[in-house]
Coordinates of C-alpha atoms and ligand atoms in Angstrom, one line a residue:
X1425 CA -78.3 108.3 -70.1
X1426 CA -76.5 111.4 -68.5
X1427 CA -79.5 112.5 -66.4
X1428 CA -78.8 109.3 -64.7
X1429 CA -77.1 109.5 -61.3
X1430 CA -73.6 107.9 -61.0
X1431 CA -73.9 104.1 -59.1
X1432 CA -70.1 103.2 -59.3
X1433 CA -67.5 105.1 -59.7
X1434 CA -63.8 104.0 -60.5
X1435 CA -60.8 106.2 -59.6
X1436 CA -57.2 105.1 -61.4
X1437 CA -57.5 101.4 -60.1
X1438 CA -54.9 99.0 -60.3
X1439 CA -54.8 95.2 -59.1
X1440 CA -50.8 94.0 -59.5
X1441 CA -49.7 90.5 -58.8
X1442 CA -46.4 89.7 -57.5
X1443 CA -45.1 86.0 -59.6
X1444 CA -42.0 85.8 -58.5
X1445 CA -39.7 88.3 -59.4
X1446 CA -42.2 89.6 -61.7
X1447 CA -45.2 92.1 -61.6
X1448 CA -48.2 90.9 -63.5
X1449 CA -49.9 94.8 -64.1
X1450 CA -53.7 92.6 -64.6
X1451 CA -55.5 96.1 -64.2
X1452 CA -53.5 99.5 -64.9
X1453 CA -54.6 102.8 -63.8
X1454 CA -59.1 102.9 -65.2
X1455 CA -61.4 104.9 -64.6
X1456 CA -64.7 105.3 -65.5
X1457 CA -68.3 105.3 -63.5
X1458 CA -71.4 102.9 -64.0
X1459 CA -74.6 105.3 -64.0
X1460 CA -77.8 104.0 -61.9
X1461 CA -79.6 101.3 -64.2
X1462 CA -77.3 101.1 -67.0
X1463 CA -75.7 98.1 -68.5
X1464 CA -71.7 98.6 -69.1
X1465 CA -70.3 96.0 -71.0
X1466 CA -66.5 95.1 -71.1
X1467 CA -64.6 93.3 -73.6
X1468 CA -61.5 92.4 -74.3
X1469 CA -59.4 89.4 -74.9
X1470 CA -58.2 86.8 -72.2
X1471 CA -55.5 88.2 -70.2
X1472 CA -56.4 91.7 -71.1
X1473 CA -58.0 92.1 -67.3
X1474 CA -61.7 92.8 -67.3
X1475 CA -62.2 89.7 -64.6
X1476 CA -60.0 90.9 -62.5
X1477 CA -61.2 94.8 -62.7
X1478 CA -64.8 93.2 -62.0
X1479 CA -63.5 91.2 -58.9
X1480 CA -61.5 93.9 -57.8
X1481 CA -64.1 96.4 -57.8
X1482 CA -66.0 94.7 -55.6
X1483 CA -63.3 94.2 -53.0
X1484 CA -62.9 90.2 -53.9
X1485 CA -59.6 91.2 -54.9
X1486 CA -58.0 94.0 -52.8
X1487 CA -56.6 97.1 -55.1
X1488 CA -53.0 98.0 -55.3
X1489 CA -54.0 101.4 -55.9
X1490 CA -57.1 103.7 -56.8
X1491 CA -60.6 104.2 -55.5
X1492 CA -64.2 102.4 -55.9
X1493 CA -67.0 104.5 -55.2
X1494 CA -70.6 103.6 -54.3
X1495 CA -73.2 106.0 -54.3
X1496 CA -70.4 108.5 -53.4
X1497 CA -68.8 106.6 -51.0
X1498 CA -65.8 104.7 -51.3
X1499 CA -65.7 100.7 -50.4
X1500 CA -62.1 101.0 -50.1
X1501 CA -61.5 101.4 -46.3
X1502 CA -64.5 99.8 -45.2
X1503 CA -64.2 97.3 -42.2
X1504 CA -65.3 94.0 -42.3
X1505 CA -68.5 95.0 -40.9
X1506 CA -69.6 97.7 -43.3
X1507 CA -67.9 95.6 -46.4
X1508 CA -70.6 92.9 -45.0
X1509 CA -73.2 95.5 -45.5
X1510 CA -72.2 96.9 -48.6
X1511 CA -72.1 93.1 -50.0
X1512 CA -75.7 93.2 -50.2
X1513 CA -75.7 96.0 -53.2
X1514 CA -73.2 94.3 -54.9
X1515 CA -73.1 90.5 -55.8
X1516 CA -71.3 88.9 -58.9
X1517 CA -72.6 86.8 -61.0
X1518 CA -70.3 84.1 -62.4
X1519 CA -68.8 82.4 -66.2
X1520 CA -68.5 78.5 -64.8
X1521 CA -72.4 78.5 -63.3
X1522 CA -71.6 74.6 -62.1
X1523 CA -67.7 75.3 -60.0
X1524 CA -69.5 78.4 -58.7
X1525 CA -72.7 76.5 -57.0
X1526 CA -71.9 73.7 -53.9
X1527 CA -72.1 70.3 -55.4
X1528 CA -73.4 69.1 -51.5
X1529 CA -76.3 71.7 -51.2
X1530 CA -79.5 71.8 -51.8
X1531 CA -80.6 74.7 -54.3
X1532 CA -82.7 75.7 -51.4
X1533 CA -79.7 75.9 -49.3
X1534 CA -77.6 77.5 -52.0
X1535 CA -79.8 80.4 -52.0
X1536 CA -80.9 80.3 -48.2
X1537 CA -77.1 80.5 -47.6
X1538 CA -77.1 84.3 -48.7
X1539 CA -80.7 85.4 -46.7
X1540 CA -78.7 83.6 -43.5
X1541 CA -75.5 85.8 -43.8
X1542 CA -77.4 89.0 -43.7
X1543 CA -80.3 87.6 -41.7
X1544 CA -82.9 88.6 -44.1
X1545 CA -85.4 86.0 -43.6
X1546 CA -85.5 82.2 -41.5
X1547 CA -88.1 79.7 -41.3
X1548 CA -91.6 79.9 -43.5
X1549 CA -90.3 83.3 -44.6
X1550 CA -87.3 81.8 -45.6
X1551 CA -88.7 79.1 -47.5
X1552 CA -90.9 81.3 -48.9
X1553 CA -88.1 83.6 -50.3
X1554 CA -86.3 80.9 -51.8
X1555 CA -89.4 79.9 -53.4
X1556 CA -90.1 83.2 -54.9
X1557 CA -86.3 83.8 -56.2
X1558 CA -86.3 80.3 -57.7
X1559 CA -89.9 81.8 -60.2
X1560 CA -88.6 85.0 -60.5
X1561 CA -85.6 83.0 -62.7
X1562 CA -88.4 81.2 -64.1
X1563 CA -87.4 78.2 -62.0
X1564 CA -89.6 75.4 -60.8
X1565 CA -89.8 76.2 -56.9
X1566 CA -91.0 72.7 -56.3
X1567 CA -87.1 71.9 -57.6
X1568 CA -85.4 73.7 -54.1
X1569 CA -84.6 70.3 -52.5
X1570 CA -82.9 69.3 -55.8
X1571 CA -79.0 69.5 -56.3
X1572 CA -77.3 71.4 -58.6
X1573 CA -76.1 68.5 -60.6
X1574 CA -80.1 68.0 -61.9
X1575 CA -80.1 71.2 -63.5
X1576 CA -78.9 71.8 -67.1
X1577 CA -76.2 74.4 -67.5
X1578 CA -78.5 77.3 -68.3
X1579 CA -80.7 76.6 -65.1
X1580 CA -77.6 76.7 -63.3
X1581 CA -76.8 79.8 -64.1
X1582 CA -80.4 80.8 -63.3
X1583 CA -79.4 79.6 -59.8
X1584 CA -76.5 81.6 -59.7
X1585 CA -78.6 84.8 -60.8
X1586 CA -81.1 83.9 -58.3
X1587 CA -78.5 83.4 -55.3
X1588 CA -77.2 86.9 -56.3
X1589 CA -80.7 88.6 -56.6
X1590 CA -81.6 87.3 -52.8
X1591 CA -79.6 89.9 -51.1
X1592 CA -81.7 93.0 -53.3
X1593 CA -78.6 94.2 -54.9
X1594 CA -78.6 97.4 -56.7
X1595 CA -75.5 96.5 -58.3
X1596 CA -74.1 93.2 -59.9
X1597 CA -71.1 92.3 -62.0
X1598 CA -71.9 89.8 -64.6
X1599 CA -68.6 88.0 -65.6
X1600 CA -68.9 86.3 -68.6
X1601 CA -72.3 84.4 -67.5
X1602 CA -72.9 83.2 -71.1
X1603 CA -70.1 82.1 -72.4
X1604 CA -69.8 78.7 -70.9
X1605 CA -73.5 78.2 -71.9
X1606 CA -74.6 76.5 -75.6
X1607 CA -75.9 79.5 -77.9
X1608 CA -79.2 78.4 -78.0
X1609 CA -79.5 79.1 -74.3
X1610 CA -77.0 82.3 -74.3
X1611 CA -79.9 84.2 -75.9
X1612 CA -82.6 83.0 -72.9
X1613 CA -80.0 84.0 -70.3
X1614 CA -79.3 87.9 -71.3
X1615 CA -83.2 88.1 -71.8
X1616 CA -83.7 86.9 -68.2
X1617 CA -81.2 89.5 -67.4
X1618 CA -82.5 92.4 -68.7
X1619 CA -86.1 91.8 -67.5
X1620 CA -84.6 91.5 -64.4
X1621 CA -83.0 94.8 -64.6
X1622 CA -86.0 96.5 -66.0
X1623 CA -88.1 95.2 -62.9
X1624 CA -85.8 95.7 -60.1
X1625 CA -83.8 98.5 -61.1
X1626 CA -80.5 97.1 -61.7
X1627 CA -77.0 98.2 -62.9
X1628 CA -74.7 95.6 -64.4
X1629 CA -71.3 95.4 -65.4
X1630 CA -71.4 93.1 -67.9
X1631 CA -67.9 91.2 -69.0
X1632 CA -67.4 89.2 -72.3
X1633 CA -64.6 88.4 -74.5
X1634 CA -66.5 89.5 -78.4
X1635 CA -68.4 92.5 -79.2
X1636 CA -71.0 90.7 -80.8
X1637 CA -72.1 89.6 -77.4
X1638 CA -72.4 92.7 -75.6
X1639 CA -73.8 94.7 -78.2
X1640 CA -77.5 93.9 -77.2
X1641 CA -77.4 94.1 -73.3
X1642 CA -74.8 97.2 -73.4
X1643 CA -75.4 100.8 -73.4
X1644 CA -72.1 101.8 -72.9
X1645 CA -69.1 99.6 -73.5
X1646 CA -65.3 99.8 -73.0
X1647 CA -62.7 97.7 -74.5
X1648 CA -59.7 96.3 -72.6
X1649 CA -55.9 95.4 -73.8
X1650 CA -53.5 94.2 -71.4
X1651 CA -54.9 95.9 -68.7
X1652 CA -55.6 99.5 -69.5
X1653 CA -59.1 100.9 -70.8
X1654 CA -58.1 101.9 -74.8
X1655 CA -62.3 103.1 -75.7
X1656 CA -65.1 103.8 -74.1
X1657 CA -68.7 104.8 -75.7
X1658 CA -72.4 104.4 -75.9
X1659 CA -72.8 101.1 -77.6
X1660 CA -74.2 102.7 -80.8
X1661 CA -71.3 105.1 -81.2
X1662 CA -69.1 102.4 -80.7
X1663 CA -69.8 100.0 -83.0
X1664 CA -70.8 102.9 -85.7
X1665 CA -67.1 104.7 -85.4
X1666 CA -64.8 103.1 -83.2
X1667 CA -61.7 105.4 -82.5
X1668 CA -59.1 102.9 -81.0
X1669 CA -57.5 101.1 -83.9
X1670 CA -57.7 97.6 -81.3
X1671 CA -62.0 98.5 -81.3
X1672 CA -61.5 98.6 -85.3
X1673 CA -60.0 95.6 -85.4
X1674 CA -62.3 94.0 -82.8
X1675 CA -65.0 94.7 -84.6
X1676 CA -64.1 93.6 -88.0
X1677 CA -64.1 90.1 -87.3
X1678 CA -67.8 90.2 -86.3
X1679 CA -69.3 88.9 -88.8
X1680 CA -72.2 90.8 -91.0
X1681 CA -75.3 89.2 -91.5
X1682 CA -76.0 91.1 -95.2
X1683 CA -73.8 88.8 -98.0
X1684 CA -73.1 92.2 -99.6
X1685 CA -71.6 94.1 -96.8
X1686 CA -69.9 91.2 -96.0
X1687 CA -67.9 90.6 -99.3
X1688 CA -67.1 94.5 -99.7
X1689 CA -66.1 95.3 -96.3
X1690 CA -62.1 95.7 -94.8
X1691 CA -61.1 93.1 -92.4
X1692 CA -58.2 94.1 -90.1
X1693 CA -56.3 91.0 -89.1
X1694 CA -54.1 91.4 -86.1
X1695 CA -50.5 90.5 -86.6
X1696 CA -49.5 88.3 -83.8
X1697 CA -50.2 87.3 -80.6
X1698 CA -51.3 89.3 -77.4
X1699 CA -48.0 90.6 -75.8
X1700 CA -47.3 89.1 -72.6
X1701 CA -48.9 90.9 -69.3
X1702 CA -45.6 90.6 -67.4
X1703 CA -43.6 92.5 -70.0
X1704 CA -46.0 94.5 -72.1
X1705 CA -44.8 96.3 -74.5
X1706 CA -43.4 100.2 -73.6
X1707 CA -45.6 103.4 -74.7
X1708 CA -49.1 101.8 -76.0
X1709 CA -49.5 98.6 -74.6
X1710 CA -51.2 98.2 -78.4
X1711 CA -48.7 99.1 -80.4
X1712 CA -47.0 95.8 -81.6
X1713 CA -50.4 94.8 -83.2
X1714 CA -51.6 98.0 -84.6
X1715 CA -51.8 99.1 -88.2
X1716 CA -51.3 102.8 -87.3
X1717 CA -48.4 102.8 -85.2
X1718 CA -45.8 105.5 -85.2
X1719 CA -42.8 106.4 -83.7
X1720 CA -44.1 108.2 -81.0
X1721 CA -46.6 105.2 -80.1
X1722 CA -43.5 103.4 -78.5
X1723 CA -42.3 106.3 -76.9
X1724 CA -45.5 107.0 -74.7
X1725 CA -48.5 105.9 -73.0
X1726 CA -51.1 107.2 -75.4
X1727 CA -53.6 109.9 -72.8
X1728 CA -57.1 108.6 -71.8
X1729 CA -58.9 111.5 -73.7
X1730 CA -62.7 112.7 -74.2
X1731 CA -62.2 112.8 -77.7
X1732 CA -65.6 113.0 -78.9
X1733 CA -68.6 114.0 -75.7
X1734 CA -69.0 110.9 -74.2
X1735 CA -66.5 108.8 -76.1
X1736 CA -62.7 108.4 -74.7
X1737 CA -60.3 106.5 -76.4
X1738 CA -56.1 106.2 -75.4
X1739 CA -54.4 106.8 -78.8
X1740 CA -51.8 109.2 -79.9
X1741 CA -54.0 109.5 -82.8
X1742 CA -56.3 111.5 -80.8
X1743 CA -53.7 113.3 -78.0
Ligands
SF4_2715 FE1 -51.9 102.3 -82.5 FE2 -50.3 104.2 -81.7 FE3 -52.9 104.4 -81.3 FE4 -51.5 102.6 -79.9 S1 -51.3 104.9 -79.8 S2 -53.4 102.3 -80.9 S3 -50.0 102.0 -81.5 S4 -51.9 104.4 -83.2

């Protein structure tokens, strides 16, 4: 993994939203990169802002602060023009596979609509495309006249894939594009997506609300609360010794398939609810939940820290 050249990197970014009088803080001061053909997986609860890091770092959102670098260069000032062009590394892939696809087009059209904006292929050519996207999802390409309403909600998000894979993006972000789906069809999706990767070379960034989810697809992954980063690790380091009391607790609610280990095993149960975004609580946003908090937990933001190589964690434990 670390010979692996650096795809995306992140620079202390920050997306704020003004509700009236208020500042919602939805993503506060991360950073971390996405290395070329690696899965990162992020997780956290809802509200804790790994949507909104995703859309942000693709420019659908515009940052209040910080930087997005890709392949070196940062998207941040880009004009229209060159934000055009840079659209076709990086395409999103999205949760709700039926609101994200046009009820009135064709699932011809729905893809073709992406080779138009760049201009990447019209007439036979373009059919032809279309046709190929729709097997590479393993799509009937005889179905492109069809609309999206005659697909099941797996195919659907097969379409979506396949709209976001007709631009050749090196990049995509991956938010939550199982979790509306039944499990039976979750499992078919993440396979389609890593063969995917493995053929074409991709890097995702791959957002989900449970750790069980990620585990598979993930190399690395980083857990979010209220809109800061509190651990990130290779997945195996993770789920063997997770640092960040929150990752502790995450991950003792998973359940464990041996009856044994199941029935001996200490299950952390959060006291009460997520703390609101607009008025988080001071020092560690975490510290209201966690089992370990001190004094000095409320008295200051716990230090985004290397603690072991390749695994940070925020914690005063650790500072
Ligand atoms: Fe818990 Fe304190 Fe660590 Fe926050 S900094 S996770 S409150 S021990």
């Amino acid at each position: 993994m670390d010979n692996r050249d650096t795809l995306i990197e992140v620079r202390n970014l920050k997306k704020f939203f003004s509700i009236g009088d208020n500042t919602l803080k939805a993503v506060n001061d991360i950073s971390f990169e996405i290395k070329r053909g690696e899965t990162l997986g992020v997780v956290g609860e809802s509200g804790c802002g790994k949507s909104t890091a995703g859309r942000t770092l693709l420019r659908l959102y515009d940052a209040t602060g910080g930087d997005v670098l890709f392949e070196g260069k940062s998207i941040m000032n880009l004009n229209n023009q060159e934000m055009k062009a840079m659209r076709r590394n990086m395409q999103m892939i999205f949760q709700d596979p039926y609101a994200s696809l046009n009820p009135r087009m064709t699932v011809g059209d729905i893809i073709g609509e992406a080779l138009d904006i760049h201009g990447l292929a019209t007439g036979q050519k373009r059919k032809e495309r279309i046709q190929e996207l729709l097997s590479l999802v393993s799509l009937n390409p005889e179905h492109m006249n069809r609309f999206p309403h005659e697909f099941s909600g797996g195919q659907r998000q097969r379409i979506g894939i396949a709209r976001a894979l007709a631009v050749e993006p090196k990049f995509i972000v991956c938010d939550e594009p199982i979790s509306a789906l039944d499990v039976s069809v979750q499992a078919q999706v993440v396979n389609l997506l890593e063969q995917l990767q493995e053929k074409m070379g991709l890097t995702y960034m791959f957002i989900a609300h449970d750790l069980s989810m990620v585990k598979y697809i993930s190399d690395r992954v980083a857990v979010m609360y209220l809109g800061k980063m509190v651990e990130l690790a290779e997945s195996d380091a993770l789920y063997e010794k997770p640092l960040h009391p929150y990752t502790q607790a995450l991950l003792s609610a998973i359940p464990i398939p041996d009856p044994e280990v199941e029935r001996n095993r200490e299950r952390i149960v959060l006291q009460g609810d997520v703390p609101s975004p607009m008025n988080p609580p001071s020092g560690c946003h975490f510290r209201t939940r966690c089992p370990k908090a001190m004094p000095e937990c409320a008295a200051s933001v716990p230090v985004w820290k290397e603690v072991e190589p390749g695994h940070f964690a925020a914690c005063h434990l650790y500072n």
